[in-house]
Amino acid sequence: QVQLVESGGGVVQPGGSLRLSCAASGSRFSINSVGWYRQVQGKQRELVASISIGGRTNYADSAKGRFTISRDSAKNALYLQMNFLKPEDTAVYYCNFLLRSGQASWGQGTQVTVSS
């Protein structure tokens, strides 16, 4: 089982930046892919960005050119650098680890609010 803890959320003005972090812990696990999702209250959770085990990245159209996902395998950590933030980026951001076993682990989420 994998435990995920996100951090780095907060309140930022439009055009600002935030860096989200996700720390993973637990017994030995094999990852298929990792990613960041976000959810606005009343709406479905949506993919923001992901990295496959081979290092291939995938971004939502809304994130392309502004967000960068990265991973530190040695630290079992996942990051999301978010630049040029917009009010519509306001959401709860979740870290996700999809294991080779098929199990999906989620963090508790971190709130990102973009407001002037």
Short mmCIF file of C-alpha atoms in Angstrom, two decimals:
data_model
loop_
_atom_site.label_atom_id
_atom_site.label_comp_id
_atom_site.label_asym_id
_atom_site.label_seq_id
_atom_site.Cartn_x
_atom_site.Cartn_y
_atom_site.Cartn_z
CA GLN A 1 0.00 0.00 0.00
CA VAL A 2 1.18 3.48 -0.84
CA GLN A 3 0.49 6.58 1.21
CA LEU A 4 0.60 9.93 -0.56
CA VAL A 5 0.83 13.35 1.01
CA GLU A 6 0.52 16.51 -1.07
CA SER A 7 1.82 19.93 -0.08
CA GLY A 8 2.51 23.30 -1.63
CA GLY A 9 -0.99 24.57 -2.25
CA GLY A 10 -2.09 28.02 -1.26
CA VAL A 11 -3.47 31.32 -2.43
CA VAL A 12 -1.75 33.07 -5.30
CA GLN A 13 -2.57 36.00 -7.57
CA PRO A 14 -3.27 35.47 -11.26
CA GLY A 15 -0.01 35.14 -13.12
CA GLY A 16 1.75 33.72 -10.09
CA SER A 17 3.39 30.38 -9.53
CA LEU A 18 3.13 27.46 -7.15
CA ARG A 19 5.02 24.21 -6.82
CA LEU A 20 3.10 21.22 -5.57
CA SER A 21 4.87 18.28 -4.02
CA CYS A 22 3.73 14.74 -3.35
CA ALA A 23 5.61 12.45 -1.00
CA ALA A 24 5.03 8.71 -1.26
CA SER A 25 5.68 6.17 1.45
CA GLY A 26 4.83 2.56 2.15
CA SER A 27 6.04 -0.90 1.42
CA ARG A 28 7.92 -1.65 -1.77
CA PHE A 29 5.81 -0.87 -4.79
CA SER A 30 6.11 -0.82 -8.54
CA ILE A 31 4.69 2.14 -10.35
CA ASN A 32 2.95 2.14 -13.70
CA SER A 33 2.35 5.87 -13.86
CA VAL A 34 2.03 8.87 -11.60
CA GLY A 35 0.10 12.07 -12.04
CA TRP A 36 -1.70 15.11 -10.78
CA TYR A 37 -5.45 15.57 -10.92
CA ARG A 38 -7.67 18.40 -9.81
CA GLN A 39 -11.26 18.75 -8.79
CA VAL A 40 -13.61 21.65 -8.44
CA GLN A 41 -16.52 21.13 -6.09
CA GLY A 42 -19.46 19.72 -7.99
CA LYS A 43 -17.36 18.66 -10.96
CA GLN A 44 -15.49 15.51 -11.92
CA ARG A 45 -11.87 15.05 -11.06
CA GLU A 46 -9.74 15.71 -14.12
CA LEU A 47 -6.22 14.85 -15.16
CA VAL A 48 -3.75 17.72 -15.12
CA ALA A 49 -0.52 15.92 -15.96
CA SER A 50 1.02 12.47 -15.73
CA ILE A 51 4.32 10.64 -16.20
CA SER A 52 4.54 7.02 -17.28
CA ILE A 53 7.15 4.64 -15.91
CA GLY A 54 9.09 5.24 -19.10
CA GLY A 55 9.15 8.96 -18.49
CA ARG A 56 6.55 9.94 -21.07
CA THR A 57 4.61 12.99 -19.96
CA ASN A 58 1.03 13.87 -20.74
CA TYR A 59 -0.68 17.20 -20.08
CA ALA A 60 -4.22 18.43 -20.20
CA ASP A 61 -4.62 21.11 -22.83
CA SER A 62 -5.27 23.65 -20.08
CA ALA A 63 -1.88 22.84 -18.52
CA LYS A 64 0.31 22.73 -21.61
CA GLY A 65 2.95 25.43 -21.67
CA ARG A 66 2.26 26.51 -18.08
CA PHE A 67 2.65 23.42 -15.88
CA THR A 68 5.54 20.99 -15.62
CA ILE A 69 5.34 17.61 -13.97
CA SER A 70 8.49 15.97 -12.66
CA ARG A 71 9.44 13.02 -10.55
CA ASP A 72 12.30 12.14 -8.22
CA SER A 73 12.35 8.35 -8.14
CA ALA A 74 15.02 8.20 -5.48
CA LYS A 75 12.86 10.22 -3.11
CA ASN A 76 9.55 8.71 -4.24
CA ALA A 77 8.40 12.25 -4.86
CA LEU A 78 6.27 13.89 -7.51
CA TYR A 79 6.11 17.58 -8.31
CA LEU A 80 3.97 19.96 -10.29
CA GLN A 81 5.39 23.36 -11.16
CA MET A 82 2.54 25.68 -12.04
CA ASN A 83 3.29 29.01 -13.71
CA PHE A 84 1.07 31.76 -15.08
CA LEU A 85 -1.77 30.59 -12.91
CA LYS A 86 -5.30 31.59 -13.79
CA PRO A 87 -8.44 31.82 -11.66
CA GLU A 88 -9.78 28.77 -13.48
CA ASP A 89 -6.89 26.75 -12.06
CA THR A 90 -8.51 27.05 -8.66
CA ALA A 91 -9.22 23.53 -7.42
CA VAL A 92 -8.14 20.82 -5.03
CA TYR A 93 -5.11 19.10 -6.53
CA TYR A 94 -4.55 15.39 -5.94
CA CYS A 95 -1.51 13.23 -6.42
CA ASN A 96 -2.11 9.80 -7.93
CA PHE A 97 0.11 6.73 -8.14
CA LEU A 98 -1.10 3.92 -10.39
CA LEU A 99 0.71 0.75 -9.47
CA ARG A 100 1.50 -2.18 -11.72
CA SER A 101 -0.80 -4.27 -9.55
CA GLY A 102 -3.66 -2.10 -10.73
CA GLN A 103 -4.07 -0.37 -7.40
CA ALA A 104 -4.54 3.39 -7.51
CA SER A 105 -3.48 5.49 -4.56
CA TRP A 106 -4.61 9.05 -3.90
CA GLY A 107 -3.44 11.75 -1.56
CA GLN A 108 -5.74 13.87 0.56
CA GLY A 109 -5.45 16.82 -1.80
CA THR A 110 -4.10 20.33 -1.51
CA GLN A 111 -6.12 23.46 -2.22
CA VAL A 112 -4.93 25.89 -4.87
CA THR A 113 -6.72 29.21 -5.04
CA VAL A 114 -5.91 31.76 -7.72
CA SER A 115 -7.47 35.08 -6.89
CA SER A 116 -6.66 38.76 -6.88
#
